[in-house]
């Protein structure tokens, strides 16, 4: 027991303890193999001893804070200077080297503008220590870090290790420093990730995320700060159908994420933009006006909270009107008329014309209904693949016909059908609430109103997003990037011969399947991706994928491409 003084702060490392006494001196006891108690000999300290500095070997005065890592100690003086002692093998003492151990309290170092190692200025407001790293928050509410960085826990945008001198934690986009920091987590046992609270109550995390410990909805490491439980713009629907001349009010609301100070946040200073004003315009109050037939993507940006969302507006001539469409597969063509009927002509192999037989047709014939007797009606959209086709009905169900190999029609068989069959789940129930369909080669893709994506068929390249190459004869929900949950927030879907693409309602592009030509836009070449992976491109409103590459239209009207560059 320390007698005769008030202890104002105490911190425990792995096998040692340090404290600040009321008169401003530092005390320590315990294991001293790495000189973590500030005593020059490696003898363990079974009694409390006063810590000394490395220059004059005198007791350190005017100390206001002490923090301990696993085998190192840092103290903060009244005038804002930081001193270290102990193990330095990961650069956690900010000396510009990994010389270890440092036997007495030694000033922290930093690189000046001339790249010279100098002592850190007297500008520190608080300190923290992790297992093998150290943190110092400045009076301007930025933070210095040093030490182990094997999981990106220093927030530098990489996983270099060690960082042997103080550097500032970077901003989420890596172009600046993280500002307005009030607090950063610390703890001897916390080795692989960090968390910070900023003065607006937001919580930022970075480092290892394999167990979801970053709280950002993912299970992946982040080497730059990411917001935990971020705010989200909510709208009544991300799919809006209008007739010519009709208007629609977006009325965005804020789904508030976690806030450390329980601040109430609202949508503020909203900005709207349409990517196709010939089809639909939007004014500063979020009123959408249908101008002509077609589709437009409306971007909603909350400037106050720096978040955005996209909605898709489809404009038709009148409410029960279907926008005409035509698409071709291998030697056949499918046409959708404005009255919601579907017509086909060309090669009838595998039943790809949907006429109840496999005969070729030199003139358009109407596709049959699933009962095989009546004609298919009330169709909102068609999707045509290599040798099969699908139709989205007004009631939100999907029918397909043609080549059924590998379960491509999604009716729990591998049999081809010349009569449309319903897309089903594993229990044989119809997939409902579908708002968009697409076809790949021997795959059917359905996007539901809730933003989930359902898919079936051939999976040799992992294009079904299930984490495997197993074919599915019924529709399964696309998983998230970890394989532990499901992908959410989809706005549009695309299929191609070996890959599948998804645009989310925040403009992100996710892809799975073949990537040997880097056609998924990941920035790296891999043979296959069996779970969805996020492309490097963002703010995308439309894709035009082909077998070995993809072009993307961004909200600002620019076009970007990635994949195989052969032939230009």
XYZ file of C-alpha atoms in Angstrom:
568
model
C 0.000 0.000 0.000
C 1.235 3.507 -0.878
C 0.919 5.608 2.251
C 0.809 9.345 2.819
C -0.208 10.410 -0.700
C -3.302 10.524 -2.830
C -2.980 8.446 -6.009
C -4.629 10.336 -8.869
C -4.184 7.725 -11.606
C -3.166 4.075 -11.848
C -2.589 1.758 -14.812
C -1.687 -1.932 -14.996
C 0.314 -3.646 -17.714
C 0.816 -7.359 -18.200
C 3.044 -7.868 -15.148
C 3.650 -4.357 -13.869
C 1.711 -1.417 -12.425
C 2.353 2.330 -12.613
C 0.648 5.265 -10.940
C 0.738 9.042 -10.530
C 0.997 10.446 -7.027
C -0.804 13.609 -5.942
C 2.464 15.560 -5.820
C 3.129 14.817 -9.538
C 5.649 11.982 -9.191
C 5.366 8.606 -10.973
C 5.601 5.288 -9.122
C 5.833 1.712 -10.425
C 6.297 -1.857 -9.281
C 6.261 -5.391 -10.683
C 8.102 -7.093 -13.522
C 10.994 -5.043 -14.868
C 12.610 -7.345 -17.420
C 11.980 -4.743 -20.147
C 12.652 -1.779 -17.804
C 8.952 -0.962 -17.926
C 9.031 0.383 -14.346
C 11.603 3.010 -15.330
C 14.422 1.461 -13.305
C 17.723 0.946 -15.125
C 18.373 -2.549 -13.746
C 16.231 -5.485 -14.854
C 15.461 -6.479 -11.272
C 11.768 -6.916 -10.610
C 10.363 -4.293 -8.231
C 8.527 -5.906 -5.331
C 8.054 -2.523 -3.672
C 6.886 0.762 -5.106
C 9.731 2.779 -6.653
C 9.816 6.277 -8.084
C 10.338 6.491 -11.837
C 13.265 8.572 -13.083
C 14.089 10.330 -16.330
C 16.851 9.177 -18.685
C 18.671 12.509 -18.928
C 19.308 13.630 -15.352
C 18.321 10.330 -13.697
C 16.143 12.345 -11.346
C 12.592 11.765 -10.272
C 10.113 12.937 -12.913
C 8.032 15.873 -11.650
C 4.758 17.485 -12.686
C 3.256 14.312 -14.142
C -0.519 14.205 -14.704
C -1.156 10.876 -16.455
C 0.322 7.395 -16.847
C -0.620 4.548 -19.190
C 0.834 1.046 -19.469
C 1.074 -1.360 -22.361
C 2.051 -4.981 -22.055
C 5.714 -4.216 -21.322
C 6.032 -0.447 -21.683
C 4.936 2.667 -19.817
C 4.182 6.209 -20.980
C 3.646 9.335 -18.900
C 2.347 12.825 -19.642
C 3.698 15.972 -17.986
C 1.695 18.990 -16.890
C 3.050 21.009 -19.813
C 2.026 18.366 -22.380
C 5.233 16.361 -23.003
C 5.267 12.550 -23.386
C 7.927 10.204 -21.995
C 8.395 6.451 -22.437
C 10.209 3.554 -20.828
C 10.252 -0.201 -21.450
C 10.157 -2.566 -24.419
C 10.513 -0.982 -27.866
C 10.670 -3.930 -30.268
C 7.621 -2.679 -32.211
C 8.598 0.970 -32.042
C 5.973 1.673 -29.370
C 8.238 4.172 -27.579
C 8.409 6.558 -30.586
C 12.189 6.830 -30.664
C 12.686 6.503 -34.417
C 14.174 3.051 -33.912
C 13.395 -0.316 -32.328
C 16.308 -0.283 -29.902
C 15.141 -2.092 -26.797
C 14.783 -1.771 -23.928
C 14.724 1.913 -22.987
C 15.725 1.916 -19.314
C 14.364 5.248 -18.064
C 11.683 7.755 -19.016
C 12.748 9.175 -22.384
C 11.058 11.939 -24.423
C 8.890 10.890 -27.372
C 10.302 11.720 -30.796
C 8.763 12.869 -34.072
C 9.921 13.705 -37.585
C 9.982 17.439 -38.381
C 9.299 18.950 -41.792
C 12.955 18.333 -42.736
C 12.513 14.664 -41.895
C 14.781 15.005 -38.871
C 14.087 13.191 -35.599
C 13.281 15.726 -32.875
C 11.471 15.699 -29.536
C 7.690 15.911 -29.673
C 6.436 19.384 -28.757
C 4.640 20.104 -25.489
C 1.246 19.835 -27.180
C -0.331 16.642 -25.829
C -3.646 16.626 -23.946
C -4.012 12.918 -23.160
C -2.329 9.563 -23.710
C -3.283 5.907 -24.171
C -1.360 2.655 -24.494
C -2.256 -0.681 -26.019
C -0.419 -3.964 -25.866
C 2.340 -2.925 -28.279
C 1.334 0.549 -29.433
C 1.033 4.061 -27.984
C -1.334 6.982 -28.578
C -1.113 10.697 -27.818
C -4.017 13.095 -28.427
C -2.979 16.682 -29.152
C -4.561 19.872 -27.846
C -5.992 20.271 -31.363
C -7.793 16.919 -30.989
C -5.715 14.963 -33.476
C -3.887 11.781 -32.458
C -0.355 10.473 -32.780
C 0.258 6.705 -32.866
C 3.261 4.410 -33.006
C 4.071 0.726 -32.553
C 2.651 -2.504 -33.948
C 0.621 -2.113 -37.153
C 0.224 -5.680 -38.404
C -3.571 -5.334 -38.771
C -3.682 -1.670 -39.752
C -4.465 -0.690 -36.157
C -2.501 2.568 -36.442
C -4.887 3.952 -39.065
C -2.277 4.655 -41.737
C -3.928 2.984 -44.712
C -1.517 0.048 -44.703
C -0.266 -2.761 -42.489
C 3.416 -1.843 -42.298
C 5.129 -2.819 -39.062
C 6.610 -1.470 -36.953
C 5.865 2.280 -36.951
C 8.753 3.388 -34.781
C 7.944 7.082 -34.484
C 4.743 9.032 -33.881
C 2.526 9.660 -36.920
C -0.998 11.074 -36.985
C -4.033 8.852 -37.507
C -5.444 9.466 -40.969
C -8.965 10.397 -42.002
C -11.349 7.752 -43.422
C -10.363 8.624 -47.007
C -6.641 8.759 -46.167
C -6.171 12.287 -47.503
C -6.052 14.124 -44.172
C -5.861 13.411 -40.446
C -8.741 12.295 -38.229
C -10.044 15.465 -36.549
C -11.933 16.409 -33.393
C -10.936 13.329 -31.375
C -12.154 13.309 -27.786
C -11.155 9.797 -26.777
C -9.329 6.726 -28.091
C -9.697 3.245 -26.636
C -6.764 1.756 -24.813
C -5.970 -1.485 -23.051
C -3.024 -3.804 -22.566
C -4.904 -6.723 -24.094
C -6.182 -4.768 -27.115
C -3.573 -5.579 -29.726
C -5.227 -5.484 -33.108
C -7.775 -2.681 -33.356
C -8.538 0.830 -32.109
C -11.652 2.950 -31.612
C -12.121 6.706 -31.263
C -14.944 9.045 -30.285
C -15.079 12.445 -31.990
C -16.712 15.548 -30.565
C -19.897 14.995 -32.609
C -20.380 11.629 -30.901
C -19.397 9.496 -33.877
C -17.447 6.307 -33.207
C -14.592 5.413 -35.555
C -12.885 2.020 -35.569
C -9.998 0.448 -37.465
C -7.685 -2.559 -37.384
C -8.717 -6.191 -37.425
C -12.396 -6.876 -38.034
C -12.575 -10.649 -38.434
C -15.170 -11.017 -35.675
C -17.200 -7.917 -36.478
C -15.441 -5.923 -33.752
C -15.267 -2.777 -35.898
C -19.048 -2.446 -35.791
C -19.270 -1.317 -39.427
C -21.370 -4.225 -40.686
C -18.373 -6.100 -42.069
C -15.906 -8.784 -40.996
C -12.797 -7.378 -42.648
C -9.729 -5.467 -41.495
C -9.658 -1.711 -42.044
C -6.368 0.176 -42.080
C -8.183 3.541 -42.113
C -10.885 4.712 -39.684
C -14.417 3.592 -40.535
C -17.633 4.700 -38.832
C -19.257 2.163 -36.520
C -23.045 2.141 -36.701
C -23.183 4.963 -39.239
C -26.272 6.982 -40.100
C -28.347 5.922 -43.101
C -30.793 7.728 -45.363
C -34.164 5.988 -45.455
C -36.825 6.443 -48.139
C -40.218 4.871 -48.651
C -38.915 2.881 -51.623
C -35.797 2.815 -53.792
C -37.986 1.811 -56.767
C -40.550 4.348 -57.972
C -42.948 3.850 -60.918
C -44.470 7.023 -62.394
C -46.611 7.856 -65.388
C -45.881 10.786 -67.677
C -46.401 14.134 -65.948
C -46.783 12.573 -62.508
C -44.815 13.865 -59.517
C -43.397 12.123 -56.466
C -42.017 13.485 -53.186
C -38.956 11.648 -51.894
C -39.190 12.782 -48.223
C -35.921 11.255 -46.947
C -35.519 10.446 -43.261
C -32.476 9.670 -41.166
C -31.934 6.266 -39.600
C -29.610 7.319 -36.814
C -26.642 5.130 -36.035
C -24.888 4.890 -32.682
C -23.830 8.188 -31.113
C -21.618 8.206 -28.033
C -23.110 11.448 -26.724
C -26.702 10.547 -27.645
C -26.939 13.572 -29.930
C -30.119 13.693 -31.989
C -29.277 13.978 -35.665
C -31.560 14.852 -38.552
C -31.405 15.121 -42.319
C -29.874 18.531 -43.050
C -28.957 20.395 -46.212
C -30.079 17.722 -48.677
C -28.926 17.824 -52.279
C -30.750 15.984 -55.091
C -29.625 15.132 -58.632
C -31.063 13.122 -61.540
C -28.716 11.297 -63.888
C -31.272 11.491 -66.724
C -33.261 14.728 -66.604
C -34.882 13.930 -69.941
C -36.771 11.147 -68.126
C -37.193 12.580 -64.621
C -36.203 15.825 -62.935
C -35.892 16.525 -59.224
C -35.997 19.932 -57.565
C -34.285 21.195 -54.403
C -37.236 19.995 -52.294
C -37.023 16.403 -53.524
C -40.045 16.581 -55.870
C -39.547 14.228 -58.832
C -41.372 14.975 -62.104
C -41.781 12.358 -64.836
C -40.837 13.920 -68.201
C -40.576 11.036 -70.669
C -40.574 7.242 -70.788
C -37.504 5.498 -69.474
C -35.493 5.244 -66.272
C -33.469 7.646 -64.165
C -31.387 7.336 -61.010
C -31.973 10.018 -58.370
C -29.086 10.737 -56.016
C -29.925 11.914 -52.496
C -27.027 13.436 -50.547
C -27.240 14.604 -46.953
C -24.445 17.169 -46.882
C -24.693 17.639 -43.126
C -24.032 13.984 -42.336
C -22.028 13.267 -45.531
C -24.114 10.237 -46.543
C -25.977 9.466 -49.748
C -28.477 7.097 -51.320
C -29.876 6.357 -54.771
C -33.412 5.579 -55.936
C -34.508 4.328 -59.342
C -37.431 6.013 -61.126
C -39.213 4.245 -64.007
C -41.511 6.369 -66.164
C -44.222 4.893 -68.411
C -46.943 6.413 -70.582
C -49.681 5.481 -68.126
C -49.973 3.451 -64.938
C -50.747 0.033 -66.489
C -48.337 0.593 -69.336
C -45.259 -1.567 -69.789
C -42.158 -0.041 -71.331
C -41.495 -2.015 -74.527
C -38.262 -3.978 -74.756
C -36.523 -6.394 -77.077
C -33.516 -8.648 -76.461
C -31.764 -11.488 -78.246
C -30.045 -14.687 -77.182
C -28.392 -17.381 -79.303
C -30.338 -17.310 -82.606
C -33.608 -16.131 -81.037
C -35.311 -12.903 -79.992
C -37.786 -12.011 -77.237
C -39.974 -8.888 -77.455
C -42.058 -7.247 -74.704
C -45.000 -5.165 -75.883
C -46.563 -2.175 -74.147
C -49.636 -4.259 -73.273
C -47.513 -6.626 -71.155
C -47.490 -9.536 -73.617
C -44.305 -11.320 -74.697
C -43.493 -12.502 -78.206
C -40.654 -14.641 -79.566
C -39.133 -15.826 -82.835
C -36.067 -17.681 -84.121
C -34.465 -20.925 -82.994
C -36.753 -22.942 -80.688
C -34.195 -25.449 -79.311
C -34.577 -26.234 -75.590
C -37.934 -24.465 -75.630
C -36.280 -21.042 -75.565
C -39.236 -19.455 -77.425
C -41.723 -20.421 -74.693
C -44.301 -21.675 -77.160
C -44.838 -25.181 -75.751
C -42.556 -26.831 -78.297
C -39.029 -26.648 -79.712
C -39.956 -25.580 -83.240
C -38.243 -22.669 -84.948
C -40.433 -19.643 -85.622
C -39.882 -17.287 -88.549
C -42.543 -14.860 -87.325
C -43.308 -13.574 -83.797
C -45.503 -15.862 -81.698
C -46.892 -15.130 -78.263
C -45.234 -16.816 -75.271
C -47.474 -19.124 -73.251
C -48.562 -18.681 -69.642
C -47.356 -21.183 -66.997
C -50.561 -23.208 -67.417
C -49.506 -24.022 -70.996
C -52.901 -22.981 -72.347
C -53.309 -19.250 -72.013
C -50.881 -16.554 -73.095
C -48.393 -14.820 -70.827
C -49.659 -11.355 -69.786
C -49.010 -8.661 -67.188
C -45.263 -8.725 -67.830
C -43.211 -5.755 -66.603
C -39.717 -6.785 -67.717
C -37.883 -9.429 -69.721
C -34.345 -10.794 -69.420
C -32.756 -12.946 -72.111
C -29.758 -15.245 -71.698
C -27.795 -17.527 -74.001
C -30.610 -20.043 -74.560
C -33.282 -19.171 -72.008
C -35.437 -16.193 -71.043
C -37.243 -14.816 -67.997
C -40.148 -12.466 -67.387
C -41.030 -10.372 -64.331
C -44.772 -10.257 -63.743
C -46.782 -7.408 -62.231
C -47.438 -9.460 -59.092
C -43.684 -9.600 -58.367
C -43.163 -13.240 -59.397
C -40.742 -14.495 -62.061
C -41.188 -17.089 -64.807
C -38.503 -18.569 -67.059
C -38.306 -20.911 -70.023
C -35.645 -22.560 -72.202
C -32.508 -24.436 -71.199
C -32.878 -25.735 -67.627
C -29.452 -27.361 -67.280
C -27.758 -26.829 -63.917
C -31.054 -25.590 -62.450
C -30.943 -22.425 -64.578
C -34.735 -21.958 -64.509
C -34.923 -22.170 -60.721
C -37.881 -24.555 -60.502
C -35.948 -27.224 -58.572
C -35.166 -29.315 -61.666
C -32.480 -29.456 -64.342
C -35.020 -30.007 -67.095
C -35.512 -27.623 -69.987
C -39.009 -26.222 -70.436
C -40.852 -24.805 -73.438
C -43.535 -23.493 -71.069
C -42.701 -20.770 -68.521
C -42.087 -22.074 -64.987
C -42.005 -20.083 -61.743
C -38.802 -19.216 -59.912
C -38.980 -21.035 -56.562
C -37.180 -21.219 -53.236
C -35.895 -24.411 -51.587
C -39.401 -25.215 -50.286
C -41.052 -24.864 -53.688
C -42.632 -21.477 -52.909
C -42.697 -18.785 -55.576
C -40.136 -16.011 -55.158
C -42.195 -12.836 -54.678
C -41.748 -9.050 -54.379
C -39.256 -9.012 -57.250
C -38.600 -5.613 -58.872
C -35.785 -6.420 -61.334
C -34.490 -9.539 -63.096
C -31.373 -10.450 -65.059
C -29.926 -13.543 -66.683
C -26.376 -14.813 -66.874
C -25.302 -17.909 -68.761
C -27.438 -20.645 -67.158
C -28.354 -18.403 -64.212
C -31.481 -16.490 -63.195
C -31.099 -13.402 -60.991
C -33.940 -11.704 -59.100
C -33.738 -8.470 -57.098
C -36.441 -8.127 -54.444
C -38.013 -4.928 -53.154
C -36.208 -5.311 -49.810
C -32.826 -5.048 -51.570
C -31.978 -8.752 -51.337
C -30.744 -10.697 -54.383
C -31.840 -14.255 -55.227
C -30.104 -16.433 -57.779
C -29.973 -19.992 -59.156
C -28.257 -22.174 -61.752
C -24.684 -22.798 -62.838
C -22.029 -21.857 -60.288
C -18.724 -23.091 -61.687
C -17.048 -19.725 -61.053
C -18.826 -18.866 -57.806
C -21.137 -16.422 -59.612
C -24.054 -17.322 -57.311
C -22.312 -15.706 -54.334
C -22.623 -18.679 -51.986
C -18.965 -19.166 -51.096
C -18.775 -22.370 -53.167
C -19.132 -23.703 -56.716
C -22.214 -25.837 -56.045
C -25.042 -25.419 -58.559
C -28.451 -24.566 -57.125
C -31.671 -25.722 -58.801
C -33.782 -23.262 -56.794
C -33.277 -19.621 -55.892
C -30.914 -18.908 -52.995
C -30.198 -15.560 -51.430
C -26.796 -14.028 -52.259
C -24.562 -13.944 -49.201
C -22.485 -11.029 -47.988
C -18.727 -10.738 -48.362
C -18.100 -12.825 -45.247
C -20.449 -15.680 -46.091
C -21.955 -15.299 -42.608
C -24.835 -13.015 -43.564
C -26.621 -11.781 -46.668
C -25.988 -8.943 -49.086
C -28.392 -6.041 -48.544
C -29.252 -2.730 -50.165
C -29.149 -3.836 -53.822
C -30.539 -1.411 -56.395
C -29.751 -3.181 -59.676
C -28.431 -6.559 -60.888
C -26.594 -7.794 -63.972
C -25.582 -11.236 -65.234
C -22.951 -12.236 -67.744
C -21.433 -15.528 -68.871
C -19.308 -16.235 -65.778
C -19.933 -13.308 -63.401
C -22.692 -11.464 -61.557
C -22.770 -7.749 -60.705
C -24.829 -5.802 -58.172
C -25.194 -2.034 -57.749
C -26.123 -1.040 -54.209
C -28.330 1.913 -53.304
C -25.241 3.847 -52.183
C -23.610 3.556 -55.621
C -21.194 0.762 -54.723
C -20.581 -2.065 -57.205
C -20.253 -5.640 -55.937
C -19.332 -8.627 -58.056
C -18.742 -12.353 -57.840
C -17.604 -15.076 -60.222
C -14.790 -15.055 -62.780
C -12.087 -12.425 -62.267
C -9.146 -13.752 -64.288
C -9.347 -10.643 -66.462
C -9.995 -8.360 -63.457
C -13.533 -7.856 -64.758
C -14.895 -7.437 -61.226
C -12.948 -4.202 -60.771
C -11.231 -5.265 -57.554
C -7.813 -3.966 -58.524
C -6.351 -7.474 -58.295
C -6.405 -10.528 -60.560
C -7.956 -13.659 -59.089
C -9.361 -16.730 -60.814
C -12.726 -16.593 -59.060
C -14.545 -14.806 -56.265
C -17.166 -17.060 -54.675
C -18.578 -14.356 -52.413
C -19.443 -10.755 -53.355
C -16.487 -8.384 -53.378
C -16.658 -4.585 -53.532
C -15.279 -2.967 -56.657
C -12.937 0.002 -56.388
C -15.430 2.191 -58.247
C -18.288 4.011 -56.509
C -21.199 6.392 -57.235
C -22.276 4.096 -60.081
C -25.788 4.264 -61.544
C -25.534 1.786 -64.428
C -23.306 -1.045 -65.687
C -22.676 -2.549 -69.118
C -20.860 -5.842 -68.438
C -19.495 -8.195 -71.075
C -17.677 -11.531 -70.821
C -14.240 -10.134 -69.968
C -14.804 -6.540 -68.903
C -17.280 -3.971 -67.639
C -18.139 -0.337 -68.279
C -19.722 1.772 -65.539
C -21.697 5.020 -65.710
C -21.187 7.194 -62.637
C -23.627 9.713 -61.190
C -21.456 12.573 -62.472
C -21.919 11.369 -66.070
C -18.421 9.939 -66.513
C -17.843 6.425 -67.881
C -15.258 4.069 -66.409
C -14.135 0.628 -67.551
C -12.185 -2.299 -66.156
C -11.254 -5.810 -67.256
C -9.449 -7.222 -70.280
C -8.035 -4.419 -72.412
C -7.344 -6.487 -75.529
C -8.512 -4.819 -78.743
C -9.004 -1.555 -76.878
